[in-house]
XYZ file of C-alpha atoms in Angstrom:
340
model
C -30.757 -32.044 -118.178
C -30.067 -28.299 -117.706
C -31.573 -26.623 -114.646
C -32.983 -23.114 -114.449
C -31.180 -20.444 -112.460
C -32.955 -19.654 -109.162
C -35.053 -16.478 -109.054
C -33.555 -13.736 -106.875
C -36.102 -12.555 -104.304
C -36.043 -9.692 -101.791
C -38.181 -9.429 -98.666
C -39.754 -6.158 -97.517
C -40.812 -6.400 -93.883
C -38.990 -8.562 -91.349
C -41.843 -9.046 -88.886
C -43.465 -12.330 -87.910
C -44.969 -13.381 -91.230
C -42.174 -11.776 -93.254
C -39.614 -13.773 -91.305
C -41.560 -16.952 -92.000
C -41.716 -16.170 -95.736
C -37.994 -15.458 -95.695
C -37.328 -18.840 -94.120
C -39.538 -20.516 -96.720
C -37.598 -18.956 -99.595
C -34.206 -19.573 -98.023
C -34.792 -23.106 -96.758
C -37.791 -24.663 -98.478
C -37.683 -23.446 -102.089
C -35.032 -24.920 -104.375
C -35.617 -22.511 -107.271
C -35.344 -19.190 -105.425
C -32.593 -17.251 -103.678
C -33.308 -14.746 -100.922
C -30.801 -12.019 -101.728
C -31.939 -9.016 -99.680
C -34.080 -8.041 -96.693
C -35.423 -4.522 -96.115
C -37.052 -3.255 -92.940
C -37.146 0.170 -91.236
C -35.750 -1.579 -88.154
C -32.122 -2.120 -89.118
C -31.605 -4.572 -86.279
C -34.523 -6.755 -87.355
C -33.384 -6.807 -90.973
C -29.792 -7.625 -90.071
C -30.717 -10.288 -87.519
C -32.914 -12.107 -90.016
C -30.308 -11.793 -92.764
C -27.632 -13.212 -90.485
C -29.857 -16.090 -89.399
C -30.632 -17.095 -92.986
C -27.307 -16.236 -94.599
C -28.772 -13.461 -96.751
C -26.051 -11.193 -98.193
C -27.861 -7.841 -97.900
C -29.899 -6.136 -95.182
C -31.127 -2.564 -95.484
C -33.537 0.030 -94.149
C -33.938 1.697 -97.563
C -36.532 -0.047 -99.719
C -35.581 2.060 -102.734
C -32.014 0.762 -102.606
C -33.231 -2.837 -102.633
C -35.672 -2.197 -105.478
C -32.930 -0.466 -107.427
C -30.696 -3.514 -107.289
C -30.660 -5.123 -110.783
C -30.097 -8.605 -109.346
C -33.459 -8.512 -107.522
C -36.162 -9.983 -109.764
C -39.084 -10.190 -107.361
C -40.184 -8.972 -103.944
C -42.281 -10.305 -101.116
C -44.141 -7.480 -99.338
C -44.871 -8.314 -95.705
C -44.907 -4.861 -94.144
C -47.814 -3.501 -92.065
C -50.988 -3.402 -94.162
C -51.121 0.384 -94.501
C -47.912 0.300 -96.564
C -48.822 -2.587 -98.888
C -50.265 -0.607 -101.780
C -47.530 2.014 -102.012
C -44.783 -0.598 -101.772
C -46.465 -2.792 -104.389
C -46.694 0.144 -106.818
C -43.072 1.067 -106.150
C -41.912 -2.510 -106.725
C -43.918 -2.897 -109.931
C -42.583 0.388 -111.285
C -39.080 -0.919 -110.573
C -39.868 -3.911 -112.787
C -39.993 -6.484 -109.995
C -42.492 -9.309 -109.685
C -44.753 -8.598 -106.705
C -46.008 -10.964 -104.031
C -48.057 -8.904 -101.560
C -49.451 -10.088 -98.273
C -53.137 -9.452 -97.666
C -54.776 -6.999 -97.734
C -53.219 -5.688 -100.927
C -54.739 -2.271 -100.206
C -57.117 -0.534 -97.811
C -59.152 1.364 -100.429
C -60.388 0.429 -103.877
C -58.506 3.397 -105.317
C -55.261 2.020 -103.889
C -56.089 -1.448 -105.200
C -56.693 -0.069 -108.678
C -53.344 1.730 -108.597
C -51.533 -1.487 -107.708
C -53.283 -3.461 -110.445
C -52.594 -0.733 -113.009
C -48.922 -0.449 -112.025
C -48.362 -4.198 -112.400
C -50.183 -4.193 -115.726
C -48.148 -1.286 -117.097
C -44.880 -2.865 -116.005
C -46.003 -6.303 -117.201
C -44.876 -7.934 -113.970
C -46.712 -10.695 -112.086
C -48.828 -9.640 -109.103
C -49.899 -12.312 -106.618
C -51.601 -11.832 -103.247
C -51.128 -13.935 -100.118
C -54.393 -15.788 -99.732
C -52.667 -18.946 -98.564
C -55.851 -20.876 -97.791
C -56.235 -21.663 -101.500
C -53.012 -23.665 -101.301
C -54.016 -25.816 -98.333
C -54.575 -29.396 -99.461
C -58.077 -29.718 -98.027
C -59.290 -26.441 -99.520
C -57.633 -27.151 -102.870
C -59.283 -30.571 -103.007
C -62.597 -28.967 -102.067
C -62.360 -26.539 -104.972
C -61.462 -29.433 -107.295
C -64.583 -31.302 -106.161
C -66.699 -28.224 -106.886
C -65.121 -27.863 -110.343
C -65.880 -31.535 -111.011
C -69.558 -30.955 -110.221
C -69.551 -33.273 -107.205
C -71.600 -30.918 -105.016
C -73.822 -29.565 -107.773
C -74.696 -25.876 -107.578
C -73.407 -24.229 -104.374
C -76.262 -23.074 -102.162
C -74.845 -22.546 -98.668
C -71.163 -21.714 -98.136
C -69.311 -21.181 -94.877
C -65.837 -20.061 -93.870
C -64.530 -19.276 -90.406
C -61.393 -17.976 -88.741
C -60.884 -18.343 -85.003
C -57.494 -17.247 -83.769
C -55.947 -19.206 -80.903
C -56.585 -17.909 -77.412
C -56.111 -16.513 -74.971
C -56.115 -13.202 -76.823
C -52.912 -11.385 -75.959
C -53.070 -8.456 -78.341
C -53.532 -4.808 -77.515
C -56.838 -3.264 -78.632
C -55.177 0.163 -78.472
C -52.496 -0.907 -80.966
C -54.856 -2.778 -83.290
C -55.931 -0.694 -86.308
C -59.672 -0.213 -86.512
C -61.520 -2.739 -88.671
C -58.631 -5.226 -88.539
C -61.178 -8.011 -88.180
C -62.415 -7.270 -91.715
C -59.250 -5.979 -93.408
C -56.824 -8.593 -92.123
C -58.701 -11.514 -90.559
C -61.936 -12.081 -92.466
C -60.311 -10.950 -95.730
C -59.088 -14.553 -95.990
C -62.628 -15.852 -95.601
C -64.003 -13.414 -98.167
C -61.499 -14.598 -100.754
C -62.212 -18.224 -99.845
C -65.984 -17.821 -100.196
C -65.690 -16.176 -103.619
C -63.138 -18.777 -104.739
C -65.394 -21.663 -103.626
C -68.298 -20.187 -105.627
C -66.795 -20.063 -109.145
C -68.302 -17.638 -111.651
C -70.609 -16.123 -109.021
C -70.453 -12.478 -107.978
C -71.211 -11.082 -104.487
C -74.170 -8.690 -104.634
C -75.004 -7.771 -101.037
C -73.428 -7.955 -97.588
C -74.731 -7.838 -94.031
C -72.251 -7.696 -91.157
C -72.410 -7.649 -87.359
C -69.313 -6.961 -85.254
C -68.707 -6.609 -81.542
C -66.068 -6.781 -78.808
C -66.922 -9.992 -76.971
C -63.362 -11.010 -76.104
C -62.418 -7.522 -74.879
C -65.711 -5.746 -74.127
C -63.764 -3.084 -72.246
C -62.413 -1.867 -75.610
C -65.748 -1.683 -77.405
C -66.240 2.044 -76.839
C -62.902 2.670 -78.576
C -64.110 1.011 -81.783
C -62.363 -2.325 -81.260
C -63.966 -5.442 -82.745
C -62.843 -9.002 -82.010
C -65.907 -10.954 -83.147
C -67.885 -10.734 -86.384
C -70.430 -12.579 -88.504
C -70.964 -11.708 -92.170
C -73.638 -12.867 -94.616
C -72.960 -12.541 -98.347
C -75.546 -13.106 -101.059
C -74.277 -14.015 -104.540
C -75.857 -13.445 -107.928
C -76.334 -17.207 -108.441
C -78.654 -17.256 -105.421
C -76.191 -18.852 -103.020
C -75.750 -17.532 -99.492
C -72.409 -17.482 -97.685
C -71.536 -16.911 -94.040
C -68.149 -15.888 -92.663
C -67.328 -15.622 -88.999
C -64.286 -14.656 -86.947
C -63.188 -14.451 -83.343
C -59.811 -13.460 -81.889
C -59.739 -15.993 -79.039
C -60.531 -19.672 -79.524
C -59.246 -21.212 -76.306
C -58.935 -24.654 -77.895
C -56.608 -23.644 -80.758
C -56.320 -22.174 -84.247
C -59.557 -23.054 -86.037
C -59.896 -22.611 -89.800
C -62.727 -24.440 -91.566
C -64.872 -24.222 -94.672
C -68.018 -25.889 -95.978
C -69.930 -25.893 -99.238
C -73.432 -27.384 -99.372
C -74.848 -27.758 -102.858
C -77.674 -29.264 -104.854
C -75.727 -32.517 -105.236
C -73.787 -32.896 -102.006
C -71.501 -31.249 -99.481
C -67.790 -30.785 -98.820
C -66.075 -29.779 -95.596
C -62.524 -28.479 -95.314
C -60.167 -27.874 -92.431
C -59.655 -29.404 -88.997
C -58.482 -27.806 -85.774
C -56.772 -31.088 -84.808
C -53.069 -31.332 -85.633
C -53.538 -34.923 -86.814
C -55.927 -37.849 -86.627
C -54.087 -39.153 -83.556
C -56.479 -39.217 -80.613
C -55.508 -39.936 -77.017
C -57.791 -42.113 -74.913
C -56.845 -42.111 -71.209
C -58.327 -41.784 -67.736
C -59.138 -38.133 -68.418
C -61.238 -38.995 -71.456
C -60.540 -38.420 -75.151
C -58.301 -35.656 -76.469
C -56.420 -34.426 -79.527
C -53.695 -31.831 -79.934
C -54.769 -28.736 -81.859
C -53.084 -26.206 -84.108
C -51.806 -23.114 -82.304
C -50.151 -21.053 -85.050
C -51.049 -20.264 -88.646
C -47.466 -20.923 -89.733
C -47.752 -24.478 -88.407
C -51.248 -25.150 -89.736
C -50.549 -23.778 -93.221
C -46.831 -24.446 -93.606
C -47.487 -26.323 -96.862
C -49.873 -23.640 -98.120
C -47.482 -20.807 -97.316
C -44.662 -22.610 -99.098
C -46.763 -23.650 -102.099
C -48.003 -20.125 -102.736
C -44.437 -18.790 -102.841
C -43.364 -21.626 -105.117
C -46.201 -20.684 -107.454
C -45.150 -17.026 -107.321
C -41.577 -17.903 -108.247
C -42.977 -19.859 -111.198
C -45.020 -16.837 -112.252
C -41.904 -14.644 -112.235
C -40.425 -17.004 -114.810
C -43.535 -17.503 -116.920
C -45.291 -14.161 -116.480
C -48.529 -16.048 -115.769
C -50.049 -15.800 -112.275
C -51.743 -19.031 -111.210
C -52.536 -17.837 -107.697
C -54.762 -15.075 -106.307
C -54.489 -11.992 -108.498
C -54.778 -8.292 -107.846
C -58.382 -8.448 -109.032
C -59.100 -11.257 -106.552
C -57.658 -9.070 -103.803
C -59.812 -6.157 -104.948
C -62.965 -8.292 -104.752
C -62.180 -9.430 -101.202
C -61.402 -5.838 -100.220
C -64.715 -4.624 -101.637
C -66.533 -7.131 -99.401
C -64.522 -5.914 -96.393
C -65.479 -2.318 -97.176
C -69.133 -3.335 -97.498
C -68.879 -4.987 -94.075
C -67.566 -1.795 -92.516
C -70.394 0.215 -94.055
C -72.921 -2.402 -92.908
C -71.673 -2.283 -89.300
C -71.540 1.510 -89.224
C -75.019 1.938 -90.725
C -76.600 -1.232 -89.308
C -78.059 -2.378 -92.593
C -77.549 -4.634 -95.583
C -75.228 -3.067 -98.140
C -75.407 -3.591 -101.889
C -72.031 -4.161 -103.530
C -73.062 -1.504 -106.040
C -72.633 1.046 -103.239
C -68.953 0.240 -102.787
């Protein structure tokens, strides 16, 4: 039986998550080749290329996008560059996988979507939670009508502590743009055919209160009302001392589903100190299957032209909720999505 030629993929951005995506393509996907890595830091690009046996490392994104052998790109640069790089890649005729957030304004998001549409290239966004087994099975149960009509929906993200980041180096509103953006996409995805209509958000600096007067936020709670009457809550905190905690819940007219577990496995230790379980400490460990599955789906979309994962429009919807949250915090009121 003949086999298909692997898809040639380039990585843009050799930071933490970019390096993990590069490893996934190079070592975990059988139908893709990682052929180039681009990063402004020549040393980072070359070191990653050497580690993974990638033939090309460059600082010039344009040179990589101009290479005819490159069929698709993975964009894992800092968020402020996502939109411009996605437009540039689409205009070069490359399939685009873009880490979240796809853009920081709706105007930027619309430009990315339009560029991909004009070039007729696939555009997929990195909302990896959809590919986690528990969340995927939860959505399947909803589609099968097992919980009835969703009424109360919950999604949370608690990063592992202790918090070691720098508030001074963290872009303002990161908690909405880059952390809770996952939860916003998850809540919309778990409420099929419903549309968010209003948002109320509260944010504070509870982990680093000393940075509050500089506009830093490390804790937030968001309430979203949908047009089908359901109410959703998202929450985030940058320092869960017990581990990396990602969970979801949908309560409906016919039942309830829960998704996610901070425990690494069902193994529980019983000893003289009591009862304990190991917990997840990194997103790349917790969601290794989800991260890999989303890239496998993207590679399939490059071949077929059909995106089966989160689309540019999905990313735009999550971004609109994030923007409503920012407005809600700044103005201390509930914000209608019609205002965004």
